[in-house]
mmCIF file of C-alpha atoms in Angstrom:
data_model
loop_
_atom_site.group_PDB
_atom_site.id
_atom_site.type_symbol
_atom_site.label_atom_id
_atom_site.label_comp_id
_atom_site.label_asym_id
_atom_site.label_seq_id
_atom_site.Cartn_x
_atom_site.Cartn_y
_atom_site.Cartn_z
ATOM 1 C CA UNK A 1 0.000 0.000 0.000
ATOM 2 C CA UNK A 2 2.780 2.436 0.770
ATOM 3 C CA UNK A 3 4.355 1.638 -2.567
ATOM 4 C CA UNK A 4 1.055 2.407 -4.280
ATOM 5 C CA UNK A 5 0.768 5.714 -2.403
ATOM 6 C CA UNK A 6 4.341 6.599 -3.338
ATOM 7 C CA UNK A 7 3.669 5.745 -7.010
ATOM 8 C CA UNK A 8 0.433 7.767 -6.976
ATOM 9 C CA UNK A 9 2.219 10.676 -5.276
ATOM 10 C CA UNK A 10 5.050 10.542 -7.842
ATOM 11 C CA UNK A 11 2.519 10.408 -10.687
ATOM 12 C CA UNK A 12 0.569 13.332 -9.206
ATOM 13 C CA UNK A 13 3.783 15.341 -8.746
ATOM 14 C CA UNK A 14 4.849 14.518 -12.288
ATOM 15 C CA UNK A 15 1.387 15.457 -13.598
ATOM 16 C CA UNK A 16 1.539 18.755 -11.726
ATOM 17 C CA UNK A 17 5.047 19.388 -13.038
ATOM 18 C CA UNK A 18 3.952 18.662 -16.618
ATOM 19 C CA UNK A 19 0.867 20.880 -16.161
ATOM 20 C CA UNK A 20 3.027 23.702 -14.764
ATOM 21 C CA UNK A 21 5.508 23.271 -17.609
ATOM 22 C CA UNK A 22 2.726 23.404 -20.229
ATOM 23 C CA UNK A 23 1.106 26.404 -18.539
ATOM 24 C CA UNK A 24 4.479 28.154 -18.520
ATOM 25 C CA UNK A 25 4.939 27.403 -22.209
ATOM 26 C CA UNK A 26 1.447 28.757 -23.006
ATOM 27 C CA UNK A 27 2.149 31.889 -20.946
ATOM 28 C CA UNK A 28 5.475 32.414 -22.745
ATOM 29 C CA UNK A 29 3.804 31.902 -26.109
ATOM 30 C CA UNK A 30 1.093 34.419 -25.197
ATOM 31 C CA UNK A 31 3.738 36.922 -24.006
ATOM 32 C CA UNK A 32 5.675 36.484 -27.264
ATOM 33 C CA UNK A 33 2.495 37.157 -29.224
ATOM 34 C CA UNK A 34 1.647 40.272 -27.167
ATOM 35 C CA UNK A 35 5.236 41.522 -27.505
ATOM 36 C CA UNK A 36 5.080 41.035 -31.278
ATOM 37 C CA UNK A 37 1.838 43.045 -31.431
ATOM 38 C CA UNK A 38 3.370 45.859 -29.368
ATOM 39 C CA UNK A 39 6.438 45.903 -31.644
ATOM 40 C CA UNK A 40 4.190 45.968 -34.698
ATOM 41 C CA UNK A 41 2.207 48.892 -33.303
ATOM 42 C CA UNK A 42 5.437 50.720 -32.459
ATOM 43 C CA UNK A 43 6.803 50.129 -35.954
ATOM 44 C CA UNK A 44 3.617 51.616 -37.409
ATOM 45 C CA UNK A 45 4.670 54.944 -35.846
ATOM 46 C CA UNK A 46 8.038 55.006 -37.634
ATOM 47 C CA UNK A 47 6.659 57.241 -40.394
ATOM 48 C CA UNK A 48 5.100 59.610 -37.852
ATOM 49 C CA UNK A 49 8.391 59.832 -36.000
ATOM 50 C CA UNK A 50 10.322 60.431 -39.226
ATOM 51 C CA UNK A 51 7.853 63.177 -40.201
ATOM 52 C CA UNK A 52 8.108 64.768 -36.746
ATOM 53 C CA UNK A 53 11.913 64.595 -36.894
ATOM 54 C CA UNK A 54 11.868 66.293 -40.315
ATOM 55 C CA UNK A 55 9.490 68.997 -39.109
ATOM 56 C CA UNK A 56 11.674 69.613 -36.046
ATOM 57 C CA UNK A 57 14.764 69.937 -38.242
ATOM 58 C CA UNK A 58 12.973 72.349 -40.588
ATOM 59 C CA UNK A 59 11.760 74.442 -37.648
ATOM 60 C CA UNK A 60 15.281 74.536 -36.219
ATOM 61 C CA UNK A 61 16.639 75.661 -39.592
ATOM 62 C CA UNK A 62 14.003 78.409 -39.814
ATOM 63 C CA UNK A 63 14.893 79.479 -36.275
ATOM 64 C CA UNK A 64 18.580 79.679 -37.231
ATOM 65 C CA UNK A 65 17.707 81.867 -40.221
ATOM 66 C CA UNK A 66 15.457 84.055 -38.067
ATOM 67 C CA UNK A 67 18.194 84.416 -35.439
ATOM 68 C CA UNK A 68 20.720 85.420 -38.099
ATOM 69 C CA UNK A 69 18.269 87.951 -39.540
ATOM 70 C CA UNK A 70 17.522 89.314 -36.072
ATOM 71 C CA UNK A 71 21.248 89.725 -35.391
ATOM 72 C CA UNK A 72 21.700 91.544 -38.703
ATOM 73 C CA UNK A 73 18.781 93.873 -37.982
ATOM 74 C CA UNK A 74 20.062 94.446 -34.442
ATOM 75 C CA UNK A 75 23.437 95.433 -35.871
ATOM 76 C CA UNK A 76 21.702 97.814 -38.287
ATOM 77 C CA UNK A 77 19.743 99.354 -35.419
ATOM 78 C CA UNK A 78 22.902 99.728 -33.340
ATOM 79 C CA UNK A 79 24.703 101.390 -36.247
ATOM 80 C CA UNK A 80 21.740 103.694 -36.908
ATOM 81 C CA UNK A 81 21.662 104.664 -33.224
ATOM 82 C CA UNK A 82 25.414 105.323 -33.318
ATOM 83 C CA UNK A 83 24.959 107.587 -36.362
ATOM 84 C CA UNK A 84 22.054 109.381 -34.654
ATOM 85 C CA UNK A 85 24.128 109.943 -31.517
ATOM 86 C CA UNK A 86 27.015 111.294 -33.617
ATOM 87 C CA UNK A 87 24.682 113.583 -35.603
ATOM 88 C CA UNK A 88 23.097 114.887 -32.399
ATOM 89 C CA UNK A 89 26.530 115.481 -30.851
ATOM 90 C CA UNK A 90 27.670 117.393 -33.945
ATOM 91 C CA UNK A 91 24.479 119.476 -33.869
ATOM 92 C CA UNK A 92 24.885 120.215 -30.158
ATOM 93 C CA UNK A 93 28.533 121.186 -30.683
ATOM 94 C CA UNK A 94 27.528 123.517 -33.509
ATOM 95 C CA UNK A 95 24.829 125.092 -31.339
ATOM 96 C CA UNK A 96 27.266 125.476 -28.425
ATOM 97 C CA UNK A 97 29.758 127.125 -30.783
ATOM 98 C CA UNK A 98 27.043 129.480 -32.031
ATOM 99 C CA UNK A 99 25.827 130.216 -28.495
ATOM 100 C CA UNK A 100 29.392 130.844 -27.318
ATOM 101 C CA UNK A 101 29.882 133.671 -29.842
ATOM 102 C CA UNK A 102 26.303 135.034 -29.614
ATOM 103 C CA UNK A 103 26.341 138.040 -27.240
ATOM 104 C CA UNK A 104 22.628 137.530 -26.508
ATOM 105 C CA UNK A 105 23.107 134.002 -25.087
ATOM 106 C CA UNK A 106 24.315 133.314 -21.564
ATOM 107 C CA UNK A 107 25.925 129.940 -22.152
ATOM 108 C CA UNK A 108 27.174 129.875 -18.557
ATOM 109 C CA UNK A 109 23.693 129.999 -16.995
ATOM 110 C CA UNK A 110 22.561 127.011 -14.873
ATOM 111 C CA UNK A 111 19.512 126.491 -17.082
ATOM 112 C CA UNK A 112 21.473 126.786 -20.349
ATOM 113 C CA UNK A 113 20.605 124.371 -23.161
ATOM 114 C CA UNK A 114 22.403 124.607 -26.482
ATOM 115 C CA UNK A 115 20.311 126.433 -29.051
ATOM 116 C CA UNK A 116 17.374 126.904 -26.685
ATOM 117 C CA UNK A 117 15.665 130.295 -26.617
ATOM 118 C CA UNK A 118 15.667 130.041 -22.804
ATOM 119 C CA UNK A 119 19.437 130.594 -22.844
ATOM 120 C CA UNK A 120 19.075 134.107 -24.233
ATOM 121 C CA UNK A 121 19.377 137.109 -21.956
ATOM 122 C CA UNK A 122 16.681 139.795 -22.172
#
């Protein structure tokens, strides 16, 4: 009887082991199938990613061009401001020279401004 119980126990253990092995194989097969579907779905987005990459590169190129243009315009503005400052300085110097020789202008007054009528004495 003990031999029969041992044989039955071994058969049951072997049956459970075979069942576990088969279940594991089915689970692995199912996981492989699911993984293949996920990879297939991911591969379907390759064109979208390539299009997005191209659009990003084009936008970056446009930004580079815009930055270069902005720098050029900024340099033009700086040069124009420099010319304006020089022109205003020349004008102020000319007015100071004129005021310095004009006997009707007190160019030493506290409220003196070059070329301003307020600098004239009554």
